[in-house]
Amino acid sequence: MLDGYSAEILARVQFAFTISFHIIFPAFSIGLASFLAVLNARWLWTRDETFLILFKYWVKIFAIAFGMGVVSGIVMSYQFGTNWAVFSDKAGPVIGPLMAYEVLTAFFLEAGFLGIMLFGRERVGEALHMFATGMVAFGTLISATWILSVNSWMQTPAGFSMNELGQFIPEDWWKIVFNPSFPYRLTHMVLAAFLTTALVVGAVGALHLLRDRADKPARRMFSMAMWMLVLVTPLQIAAGDFHGINTLEHQPAKVMAMEGHFDSHPDGAPLILFGLPNQAEKRVDYAVEIPKLSSLILKHDLNAPLAGLDTIPDEDEPPVAIVFFSFRVMVGLGFAMLGLGIWGLIARARGRLFDAPMLWRASMVMGPMGFVAVLAGWITTEVGRQPFTVYGLLRTSDSLSPVAAPAVAASLIAFIIVYFFVFGAGTYYILRLMNKPIKPVSDAPMMDDGPTRTAGTTPAAQVQDKHEDKGMT
């Protein structure tokens, strides 16, 4: 089935497949961890039981998503060693310590407090439970910081020197960590995670409102999601604009591909809204464009010149069509999120936020679109970096292990089969949880209903006590 493909192409497809599965879980858990911290804090502050109900509803979903994110991330390390060993050898002196910092700081922080957040409310007191919940949320943000630092360094390498073996040797860790694109990429990704979670929470709230518009927890989560969309989406659009300007400065070929600019425009470049990039003929077929708007967006000047792909060698061009379309999917969904947030704001101003079935249905349609936007943005970033793994310095073709194409194809097929069974089952279970009614606290199954392990008390004894309490002896 995969005959005729080179080992490089298959290794790239394998990495793209596994990281696409992986990234949706951290994107969800980063936003959901902060959402849980907000719910818990508001429960403690207001003693409004609705917040406690929602916390217990979403914490189970978070636990599953977090677990799948961890498992799917381990596979990435495996591929660095098997398919991309040359990259690991050359970039390892920089990449390795950053990944180790991520494990030592973020993962240990998340894992250390996760159990207290899931099971400790009745055992450690509310203050420590709130602290643990905050630390889990903080840990997800720290994790994103290290990972985005690594990825940003690969996009805009800084603070290193090269030794005689062609390895990247760290010279200045501040410059490595805080490389030129890192602040923009981190901001863009974290905001994307918050929006992704807001869309899911809004969709679940809308689902339960369609069943019962008087459902108070559903009203609360839908309202919070709409506030999040209308407040954060404009920030995300602004962050995306700054990120684009930074990319133009440090990775101009990527921006040329995003914009579909095969030719240079000395007197102002048009914004191509739609079209079919034809890389062989160096043009965009059937282009629908607005004159000079690209120059206005990227340089804030209608007549500012913009270079095109005709200024770089053909062998340094990224795959234009993939970058061109994925960028438009991401931007289009961003404006759709803004539209949904404004719709919610108008409905709220008219007092019809909880009497708007069309808005609820639209929210359900938009529920998974945050994941689609994250994947589209990731594809734009990573494919736009090609043909380099370390931009401008190490080509992808020179990063590959000496592996045979059939071996990579076999492991790729194995990944596809295992991923669809394992993560498909996990995703199905999450969707089932989201579909269940939101129960009052007294009826809701508790994550903190686990066994208490104290001196003289065993889990079996607790089960026996519960049976006796229920007259089951």
CSV table of C-alpha atoms in Angstrom, one decimal:
chain,number,residue,atom,x,y,z
A,1,MET,CA,0.0,0.0,0.0
A,2,LEU,CA,2.9,2.4,0.8
A,3,ASP,CA,5.3,1.1,-1.9
A,4,GLY,CA,7.0,3.8,-3.9
A,5,TYR,CA,7.3,6.2,-1.0
A,6,SER,CA,10.8,7.1,0.4
A,7,ALA,CA,11.8,6.5,3.9
A,8,GLU,CA,11.9,10.3,4.5
A,9,ILE,CA,8.3,10.8,3.3
A,10,LEU,CA,7.1,7.9,5.4
A,11,ALA,CA,8.9,9.1,8.5
A,12,ARG,CA,7.4,12.5,8.0
A,13,VAL,CA,3.9,11.1,7.6
A,14,GLN,CA,4.4,8.9,10.7
A,15,PHE,CA,5.6,11.9,12.8
A,16,ALA,CA,2.7,14.1,11.4
A,17,PHE,CA,0.2,11.3,12.2
A,18,THR,CA,1.3,10.7,15.8
A,19,ILE,CA,1.8,14.4,16.6
A,20,SER,CA,-1.6,15.2,15.2
A,21,PHE,CA,-3.2,12.7,17.6
A,22,HIS,CA,-1.0,14.0,20.5
A,23,ILE,CA,-1.5,17.7,20.1
A,24,ILE,CA,-5.3,17.6,20.4
A,25,PHE,CA,-5.1,16.2,23.9
A,26,PRO,CA,-2.7,18.8,25.4
A,27,ALA,CA,-4.6,21.5,23.6
A,28,PHE,CA,-7.7,20.4,25.4
A,29,SER,CA,-6.2,19.6,28.8
A,30,ILE,CA,-4.3,23.0,29.0
A,31,GLY,CA,-7.6,24.9,28.7
A,32,LEU,CA,-9.6,22.4,30.8
A,33,ALA,CA,-7.1,22.5,33.7
A,34,SER,CA,-7.5,26.3,33.9
A,35,PHE,CA,-11.3,25.9,33.6
A,36,LEU,CA,-11.3,23.5,36.5
A,37,ALA,CA,-9.2,25.8,38.6
A,38,VAL,CA,-11.6,28.7,37.9
A,39,LEU,CA,-14.6,26.4,38.8
A,40,ASN,CA,-13.0,25.3,42.0
A,41,ALA,CA,-12.1,28.8,43.0
A,42,ARG,CA,-15.5,30.2,42.3
A,43,TRP,CA,-17.1,27.3,44.3
A,44,LEU,CA,-14.9,28.2,47.3
A,45,TRP,CA,-15.6,31.9,46.9
A,46,THR,CA,-19.4,31.8,46.3
A,47,ARG,CA,-20.4,28.4,47.6
A,48,ASP,CA,-22.7,28.2,44.6
A,49,GLU,CA,-23.2,24.4,44.2
A,50,THR,CA,-23.3,24.8,40.4
A,51,PHE,CA,-19.6,25.3,40.3
A,52,LEU,CA,-18.9,22.2,42.3
A,53,ILE,CA,-21.2,20.2,40.1
A,54,LEU,CA,-19.4,21.4,37.0
A,55,PHE,CA,-16.0,20.7,38.6
A,56,LYS,CA,-17.0,17.1,39.3
A,57,TYR,CA,-18.5,16.7,35.8
A,58,TRP,CA,-15.4,18.0,34.0
A,59,VAL,CA,-12.6,16.6,36.2
A,60,LYS,CA,-13.4,13.0,35.0
A,61,ILE,CA,-13.1,14.1,31.4
A,62,PHE,CA,-9.8,16.0,32.2
A,63,ALA,CA,-8.3,12.9,33.8
A,64,ILE,CA,-8.9,10.8,30.6
A,65,ALA,CA,-7.7,13.5,28.2
A,66,PHE,CA,-4.6,14.1,30.3
A,67,GLY,CA,-3.8,10.4,30.4
A,68,MET,CA,-4.2,10.1,26.6
A,69,GLY,CA,-2.0,13.1,26.1
A,70,VAL,CA,0.8,11.6,28.2
A,71,VAL,CA,0.7,8.3,26.5
A,72,SER,CA,0.5,9.7,23.0
A,73,GLY,CA,3.5,12.0,23.8
A,74,ILE,CA,5.8,9.2,24.8
A,75,VAL,CA,5.7,7.9,21.2
A,76,MET,CA,7.3,11.1,20.0
A,77,SER,CA,10.5,10.3,21.9
A,78,TYR,CA,10.5,6.8,20.3
A,79,GLN,CA,10.5,8.4,16.8
A,80,PHE,CA,13.4,10.7,17.6
A,81,GLY,CA,15.5,7.7,18.3
A,82,THR,CA,14.4,5.5,15.4
A,83,ASN,CA,13.5,7.6,12.4
A,84,TRP,CA,15.3,10.9,13.2
A,85,ALA,CA,18.5,9.8,14.9
A,86,VAL,CA,20.7,12.1,12.9
A,87,PHE,CA,18.6,15.1,14.0
A,88,SER,CA,18.8,13.8,17.6
A,89,ASP,CA,22.5,13.6,17.3
A,90,LYS,CA,23.0,17.0,15.9
A,91,ALA,CA,20.3,19.0,17.8
A,92,GLY,CA,20.3,16.8,20.9
A,93,PRO,CA,22.7,19.1,22.9
A,94,VAL,CA,20.0,21.8,22.7
A,95,ILE,CA,16.8,19.8,22.4
A,96,GLY,CA,17.6,17.2,25.1
A,97,PRO,CA,18.0,19.5,28.1
A,98,LEU,CA,14.9,21.5,27.2
A,99,MET,CA,12.9,18.3,27.0
A,100,ALA,CA,14.4,17.2,30.3
A,101,TYR,CA,13.4,20.5,31.9
A,102,GLU,CA,9.9,19.9,30.7
A,103,VAL,CA,9.7,16.5,32.5
A,104,LEU,CA,11.5,17.8,35.7
A,105,THR,CA,9.3,20.9,36.1
A,106,ALA,CA,6.0,20.6,34.4
A,107,PHE,CA,5.3,16.9,34.2
A,108,PHE,CA,6.4,16.2,37.8
A,109,LEU,CA,4.3,19.2,38.9
A,110,GLU,CA,1.2,17.9,37.0
A,111,ALA,CA,1.6,14.3,38.1
A,112,GLY,CA,2.4,15.2,41.7
A,113,PHE,CA,-0.7,17.2,42.3
A,114,LEU,CA,-3.1,15.3,39.9
A,115,GLY,CA,-4.0,12.7,42.4
A,116,ILE,CA,-4.8,15.3,45.1
A,117,MET,CA,-7.0,17.2,42.6
A,118,LEU,CA,-8.8,14.0,41.5
A,119,PHE,CA,-9.3,12.3,44.9
A,120,GLY,CA,-8.3,14.6,47.7
A,121,ARG,CA,-11.1,17.1,48.3
A,122,GLU,CA,-12.4,15.2,51.3
A,123,ARG,CA,-9.0,14.2,52.5
A,124,VAL,CA,-6.6,17.2,52.5
A,125,GLY,CA,-9.0,20.1,53.0
A,126,GLU,CA,-10.3,22.6,50.6
A,127,ALA,CA,-7.3,24.9,50.7
A,128,LEU,CA,-4.7,22.3,49.7
A,129,HIS,CA,-7.1,20.8,47.2
A,130,MET,CA,-7.5,24.3,45.6
A,131,PHE,CA,-3.7,24.6,45.6
A,132,ALA,CA,-3.3,21.2,43.9
A,133,THR,CA,-5.8,22.2,41.3
A,134,GLY,CA,-4.0,25.4,40.6
A,135,MET,CA,-0.7,23.6,40.4
A,136,VAL,CA,-2.0,21.1,37.8
A,137,ALA,CA,-3.2,24.1,35.7
A,138,PHE,CA,0.1,25.8,36.2
A,139,GLY,CA,1.9,22.6,35.3
A,140,THR,CA,0.1,22.4,32.0
A,141,LEU,CA,1.2,25.9,31.1
A,142,ILE,CA,4.8,25.3,32.1
A,143,SER,CA,4.7,22.1,29.9
A,144,ALA,CA,3.5,24.2,27.0
A,145,THR,CA,6.2,26.7,27.7
A,146,TRP,CA,9.1,24.2,27.4
A,147,ILE,CA,7.6,22.4,24.4
A,148,LEU,CA,6.9,25.6,22.5
A,149,SER,CA,10.5,26.8,23.4
A,150,VAL,CA,11.9,23.6,21.7
A,151,ASN,CA,9.7,24.0,18.7
A,152,SER,CA,10.4,27.7,18.4
A,153,TRP,CA,14.1,27.1,18.6
A,154,MET,CA,13.8,24.7,15.6
A,155,GLN,CA,12.0,27.5,13.8
A,156,THR,CA,14.2,30.4,14.8
A,157,PRO,CA,17.5,28.9,16.2
A,158,ALA,CA,19.6,31.1,18.4
A,159,GLY,CA,22.2,31.0,21.2
A,160,PHE,CA,24.4,28.1,19.8
A,161,SER,CA,27.5,27.4,17.9
A,162,MET,CA,28.5,24.5,15.6
A,163,ASN,CA,31.3,22.0,16.5
A,164,GLU,CA,33.4,20.0,14.0
A,165,LEU,CA,30.8,17.2,14.0
A,166,GLY,CA,28.1,19.5,12.9
A,167,GLN,CA,26.3,19.5,16.2
A,168,PHE,CA,24.5,22.5,17.7
A,169,ILE,CA,26.3,23.3,20.9
A,170,PRO,CA,24.6,25.6,23.5
A,171,GLU,CA,26.3,28.9,24.0
A,172,ASP,CA,23.5,31.0,25.7
A,173,TRP,CA,20.5,29.3,27.2
A,174,TRP,CA,18.6,32.5,27.6
A,175,LYS,CA,18.8,33.1,23.8
A,176,ILE,CA,18.0,29.4,23.2
A,177,VAL,CA,14.9,29.4,25.4
A,178,PHE,CA,13.7,32.9,24.6
A,179,ASN,CA,14.5,32.6,20.9
A,180,PRO,CA,12.9,35.2,18.5
A,181,SER,CA,9.6,33.4,17.8
A,182,PHE,CA,9.1,31.9,21.2
A,183,PRO,CA,6.9,34.6,22.8
A,184,TYR,CA,4.6,34.8,19.8
A,185,ARG,CA,4.3,31.1,19.4
A,186,LEU,CA,3.6,30.4,23.1
A,187,THR,CA,0.9,33.1,23.3
A,188,HIS,CA,-0.7,31.9,20.1
A,189,MET,CA,-0.8,28.3,21.3
A,190,VAL,CA,-2.0,28.9,24.8
A,191,LEU,CA,-4.8,31.1,23.6
A,192,ALA,CA,-5.7,28.4,21.0
A,193,ALA,CA,-5.9,25.9,23.9
A,194,PHE,CA,-8.2,28.2,25.8
A,195,LEU,CA,-10.5,28.7,22.8
A,196,THR,CA,-10.5,25.0,22.0
A,197,THR,CA,-11.7,24.2,25.5
A,198,ALA,CA,-14.2,27.0,25.4
A,199,LEU,CA,-15.7,25.6,22.2
A,200,VAL,CA,-16.0,22.1,23.7
A,201,VAL,CA,-17.5,23.4,26.9
A,202,GLY,CA,-19.9,25.6,25.0
A,203,ALA,CA,-21.0,22.7,22.8
A,204,VAL,CA,-21.6,20.4,25.8
A,205,GLY,CA,-23.6,23.2,27.5
A,206,ALA,CA,-25.6,23.7,24.3
A,207,LEU,CA,-26.3,20.0,24.1
A,208,HIS,CA,-27.8,19.9,27.6
A,209,LEU,CA,-29.7,23.2,27.0
A,210,LEU,CA,-31.4,21.7,24.0
A,211,ARG,CA,-32.6,18.9,26.3
A,212,ASP,CA,-33.6,21.1,29.2
A,213,ARG,CA,-33.2,24.9,28.9
A,214,ALA,CA,-33.7,25.2,32.7
A,215,ASP,CA,-30.6,23.1,33.4
A,216,LYS,CA,-28.6,25.5,35.7
A,217,PRO,CA,-25.2,23.8,35.3
A,218,ALA,CA,-25.6,23.8,31.5
A,219,ARG,CA,-26.6,27.4,31.6
A,220,ARG,CA,-23.5,28.3,33.6
A,221,MET,CA,-21.0,26.4,31.4
A,222,PHE,CA,-22.6,27.8,28.2
A,223,SER,CA,-22.5,31.3,29.6
A,224,MET,CA,-18.8,31.0,30.6
A,225,ALA,CA,-17.9,29.5,27.2
A,226,MET,CA,-19.5,32.4,25.4
A,227,TRP,CA,-17.7,35.0,27.6
A,228,MET,CA,-14.5,33.2,26.8
A,229,LEU,CA,-15.0,33.2,23.1
A,230,VAL,CA,-16.0,36.9,22.9
A,231,LEU,CA,-13.1,38.0,25.1
A,232,VAL,CA,-10.3,35.8,24.0
A,233,THR,CA,-10.9,35.5,20.2
A,234,PRO,CA,-10.0,39.1,19.5
A,235,LEU,CA,-6.8,38.6,21.5
A,236,GLN,CA,-6.0,35.5,19.5
A,237,ILE,CA,-6.5,37.4,16.2
A,238,ALA,CA,-4.2,40.1,17.4
A,239,ALA,CA,-1.6,37.6,18.6
A,240,GLY,CA,-1.8,35.9,15.2
A,241,ASP,CA,-1.1,39.2,13.5
A,242,PHE,CA,2.0,39.8,15.6
A,243,HIS,CA,3.1,36.2,15.1
A,244,GLY,CA,2.7,36.6,11.3
A,245,ILE,CA,4.9,39.8,11.4
A,246,ASN,CA,7.5,37.9,13.4
A,247,THR,CA,7.4,35.0,10.9
A,248,LEU,CA,7.9,37.4,8.0
A,249,GLU,CA,11.0,38.7,9.7
A,250,HIS,CA,12.5,35.3,10.5
A,251,GLN,CA,10.9,32.8,8.2
A,252,PRO,CA,9.9,34.8,5.0
A,253,ALA,CA,9.5,31.6,2.8
A,254,LYS,CA,6.8,30.4,5.1
A,255,VAL,CA,4.9,33.6,4.8
A,256,MET,CA,5.3,33.6,1.0
A,257,ALA,CA,3.7,30.1,1.0
A,258,MET,CA,0.9,31.1,3.4
A,259,GLU,CA,0.1,34.1,1.2
A,260,GLY,CA,0.6,32.2,-2.1
A,261,HIS,CA,3.1,34.8,-3.3
A,262,PHE,CA,5.1,33.1,-6.0
A,263,ASP,CA,6.1,36.5,-7.4
A,264,SER,CA,7.6,39.5,-5.6
A,265,HIS,CA,5.4,42.7,-5.3
A,266,PRO,CA,7.5,45.8,-5.2
A,267,ASP,CA,4.5,48.2,-5.0
A,268,GLY,CA,2.3,46.4,-2.6
A,269,ALA,CA,1.1,42.8,-2.5
A,270,PRO,CA,-2.5,41.6,-2.9
A,271,LEU,CA,-4.2,39.4,-0.3
A,272,ILE,CA,-5.2,36.2,-2.1
A,273,LEU,CA,-8.5,35.1,-0.5
A,274,PHE,CA,-8.9,31.8,-2.4
A,275,GLY,CA,-7.2,30.1,-5.3
A,276,LEU,CA,-5.4,26.9,-6.3
A,277,PRO,CA,-1.6,27.1,-5.9
A,278,ASN,CA,0.2,25.7,-8.9
A,279,GLN,CA,3.8,25.2,-7.6
A,280,ALA,CA,5.0,23.6,-10.9
A,281,GLU,CA,3.9,26.7,-12.9
A,282,LYS,CA,4.7,29.2,-10.0
A,283,ARG,CA,1.2,30.8,-9.9
A,284,VAL,CA,-2.1,30.6,-8.1
A,285,ASP,CA,-4.9,29.6,-10.4
A,286,TYR,CA,-8.4,31.1,-10.1
A,287,ALA,CA,-7.1,33.6,-7.5
A,288,VAL,CA,-9.6,35.9,-5.8
A,289,GLU,CA,-7.6,38.7,-4.4
A,290,ILE,CA,-7.8,42.1,-2.8
A,291,PRO,CA,-5.1,44.5,-4.1
A,292,LYS,CA,-2.4,45.6,-1.6
A,293,LEU,CA,-4.1,44.2,1.4
A,294,SER,CA,-1.3,41.6,2.2
A,295,SER,CA,1.2,44.5,2.4
A,296,LEU,CA,-1.2,46.4,4.7
A,297,ILE,CA,-1.6,43.4,7.0
A,298,LEU,CA,2.0,42.3,7.1
A,299,LYS,CA,3.7,45.7,7.0
A,300,HIS,CA,0.9,48.1,7.8
A,301,ASP,CA,1.6,49.9,4.6
A,302,LEU,CA,-0.5,49.5,1.4
A,303,ASN,CA,2.5,50.1,-0.9
A,304,ALA,CA,5.2,48.2,1.1
A,305,PRO,CA,7.1,45.7,-1.1
A,306,LEU,CA,6.8,42.0,-0.3
A,307,ALA,CA,9.3,39.4,-1.7
A,308,GLY,CA,7.9,36.3,-3.3
A,309,LEU,CA,9.1,32.7,-3.7
A,310,ASP,CA,10.9,33.8,-6.9
A,311,THR,CA,13.6,35.2,-4.6
A,312,ILE,CA,14.6,31.8,-3.1
A,313,PRO,CA,15.9,28.6,-4.7
A,314,ASP,CA,13.3,26.1,-5.7
A,315,GLU,CA,14.8,23.5,-3.4
A,316,ASP,CA,14.2,25.8,-0.4
A,317,GLU,CA,10.5,26.3,-1.1
A,318,PRO,CA,8.0,24.7,1.3
A,319,PRO,CA,5.0,22.7,-0.1
A,320,VAL,CA,2.9,25.7,-1.0
A,321,ALA,CA,-0.5,24.2,-1.4
A,322,ILE,CA,-0.5,22.5,2.0
A,323,VAL,CA,0.6,25.7,3.8
A,324,PHE,CA,-1.7,27.9,1.7
A,325,PHE,CA,-4.9,25.9,2.5
A,326,SER,CA,-4.1,25.0,6.1
A,327,PHE,CA,-3.5,28.7,6.9
A,328,ARG,CA,-6.9,29.6,5.4
A,329,VAL,CA,-8.6,26.9,7.4
A,330,MET,CA,-7.1,28.3,10.6
A,331,VAL,CA,-7.9,31.9,9.9
A,332,GLY,CA,-11.4,31.1,8.7
A,333,LEU,CA,-12.2,29.2,11.9
A,334,GLY,CA,-10.8,32.0,13.9
A,335,PHE,CA,-13.2,34.4,12.5
A,336,ALA,CA,-16.0,31.9,12.9
A,337,MET,CA,-15.2,31.7,16.6
A,338,LEU,CA,-15.3,35.5,16.8
A,339,GLY,CA,-18.7,35.4,15.0
A,340,LEU,CA,-20.0,32.8,17.5
A,341,GLY,CA,-18.8,34.9,20.4
A,342,ILE,CA,-20.5,38.1,19.1
A,343,TRP,CA,-23.7,36.1,18.4
A,344,GLY,CA,-23.6,35.0,22.0
A,345,LEU,CA,-22.9,38.5,23.3
A,346,ILE,CA,-25.9,39.9,21.3
A,347,ALA,CA,-28.2,37.1,22.6
A,348,ARG,CA,-27.0,37.9,26.1
A,349,ALA,CA,-27.7,41.6,25.7
A,350,ARG,CA,-31.2,40.8,24.5
A,351,GLY,CA,-31.8,38.4,27.4
A,352,ARG,CA,-32.1,35.4,25.1
A,353,LEU,CA,-28.8,33.5,25.7
A,354,PHE,CA,-30.9,30.7,27.3
A,355,ASP,CA,-33.6,30.9,24.7
A,356,ALA,CA,-31.7,30.6,21.5
A,357,PRO,CA,-31.8,27.1,20.0
A,358,MET,CA,-30.1,28.2,16.8
A,359,LEU,CA,-27.2,29.6,18.8
A,360,TRP,CA,-27.0,26.4,20.7
A,361,ARG,CA,-26.9,24.3,17.5
A,362,ALA,CA,-24.3,26.5,16.0
A,363,SER,CA,-22.2,26.1,19.2
A,364,MET,CA,-22.5,22.3,18.9
A,365,VAL,CA,-21.3,22.5,15.3
A,366,MET,CA,-18.4,24.6,16.4
A,367,GLY,CA,-17.5,22.3,19.3
A,368,PRO,CA,-14.8,20.3,17.5
A,369,MET,CA,-13.6,23.3,15.4
A,370,GLY,CA,-11.0,24.4,17.9
A,371,PHE,CA,-9.2,21.0,17.4
A,372,VAL,CA,-9.4,21.5,13.6
A,373,ALA,CA,-7.9,25.1,13.9
A,374,VAL,CA,-5.1,23.8,16.2
A,375,LEU,CA,-4.2,21.1,13.7
A,376,ALA,CA,-4.4,23.5,10.7
A,377,GLY,CA,-2.2,26.0,12.6
A,378,TRP,CA,0.3,23.2,13.4
A,379,ILE,CA,0.4,22.1,9.8
A,380,THR,CA,1.0,25.7,8.7
A,381,THR,CA,3.9,26.0,11.1
A,382,GLU,CA,5.5,22.7,10.5
A,383,VAL,CA,5.1,22.2,6.8
A,384,GLY,CA,6.0,25.9,6.3
A,385,ARG,CA,9.3,25.1,8.0
A,386,GLN,CA,10.2,22.6,5.3
A,387,PRO,CA,12.6,21.5,3.9
A,388,PHE,CA,14.4,22.1,7.2
A,389,THR,CA,14.1,20.6,10.6
A,390,VAL,CA,16.3,23.4,12.1
A,391,TYR,CA,15.3,26.3,9.9
A,392,GLY,CA,17.9,27.3,7.4
A,393,LEU,CA,20.6,25.0,9.0
A,394,LEU,CA,19.6,21.4,8.9
A,395,ARG,CA,17.6,19.9,6.1
A,396,THR,CA,14.9,17.3,6.8
A,397,SER,CA,16.6,14.9,4.3
A,398,ASP,CA,19.8,15.2,6.3
A,399,SER,CA,18.0,14.5,9.6
A,400,LEU,CA,16.8,11.0,8.8
A,401,SER,CA,18.1,7.8,10.4
A,402,PRO,CA,19.6,5.2,8.0
A,403,VAL,CA,16.3,3.3,8.0
A,404,ALA,CA,14.6,1.4,5.1
A,405,ALA,CA,11.3,2.5,3.8
A,406,PRO,CA,9.5,-0.9,4.4
A,407,ALA,CA,10.5,-0.7,8.1
A,408,VAL,CA,9.1,2.8,8.5
A,409,ALA,CA,6.0,1.8,6.5
A,410,ALA,CA,5.4,-1.2,8.8
A,411,SER,CA,5.7,0.9,12.0
A,412,LEU,CA,3.4,3.5,10.4
A,413,ILE,CA,0.7,1.0,9.8
A,414,ALA,CA,1.1,-0.4,13.3
A,415,PHE,CA,0.7,3.1,14.7
A,416,ILE,CA,-2.4,3.8,12.7
A,417,ILE,CA,-4.1,0.5,13.8
A,418,VAL,CA,-3.2,0.9,17.5
A,419,TYR,CA,-4.0,4.6,17.6
A,420,PHE,CA,-7.4,4.2,16.1
A,421,PHE,CA,-8.3,1.4,18.6
A,422,VAL,CA,-6.8,2.9,21.7
A,423,PHE,CA,-7.4,6.6,21.3
A,424,GLY,CA,-10.6,6.0,19.4
A,425,ALA,CA,-11.9,4.1,22.5
A,426,GLY,CA,-10.8,6.8,24.8
A,427,THR,CA,-12.4,9.5,22.7
A,428,TYR,CA,-15.6,7.5,22.5
A,429,TYR,CA,-15.7,7.3,26.3
A,430,ILE,CA,-15.1,11.0,26.7
A,431,LEU,CA,-18.0,11.7,24.3
A,432,ARG,CA,-20.2,9.3,26.3
A,433,LEU,CA,-19.3,11.2,29.5
A,434,MET,CA,-20.2,14.5,27.8
A,435,ASN,CA,-23.5,13.1,26.7
A,436,LYS,CA,-24.6,12.0,30.2
A,437,PRO,CA,-26.9,14.3,32.2
A,438,ILE,CA,-25.2,16.7,34.7
A,439,LYS,CA,-26.2,15.4,38.1
A,440,PRO,CA,-26.5,17.3,41.3
A,441,VAL,CA,-23.6,16.9,43.7
A,442,SER,CA,-25.4,14.4,45.9
A,443,ASP,CA,-26.0,12.1,42.9
A,444,ALA,CA,-22.8,12.7,41.0
A,445,PRO,CA,-20.2,9.9,41.1
A,446,MET,CA,-17.1,11.5,42.8
A,447,MET,CA,-13.5,11.2,41.7
A,448,ASP,CA,-12.8,11.6,45.4
A,449,ASP,CA,-14.9,8.5,46.3
A,450,GLY,CA,-11.8,6.4,46.1
A,451,PRO,CA,-10.5,4.3,49.1
A,452,THR,CA,-9.0,6.1,52.0
A,453,ARG,CA,-5.7,4.5,53.0
A,454,THR,CA,-5.2,5.3,56.7
A,455,ALA,CA,-3.9,3.2,59.5
A,456,GLY,CA,-6.3,0.5,60.5
A,457,THR,CA,-8.6,1.1,57.5
A,458,THR,CA,-8.4,-1.0,54.3
A,459,PRO,CA,-10.3,-0.6,51.1
A,460,ALA,CA,-12.1,-4.0,51.7
A,461,ALA,CA,-13.2,-2.8,55.1
A,462,GLN,CA,-14.6,0.4,53.6
A,463,VAL,CA,-16.6,-1.6,51.1
A,464,GLN,CA,-18.0,-3.8,53.9
A,465,ASP,CA,-18.9,-0.6,55.9
A,466,LYS,CA,-20.8,0.8,52.9
A,467,HIS,CA,-22.7,-2.4,52.4
A,468,GLU,CA,-23.6,-2.4,56.1
A,469,ASP,CA,-24.8,1.2,55.9
A,470,LYS,CA,-27.1,0.2,53.0
A,471,GLY,CA,-28.5,-2.9,54.9
A,472,MET,CA,-26.7,-5.3,52.6
A,473,THR,CA,-25.2,-7.5,55.3
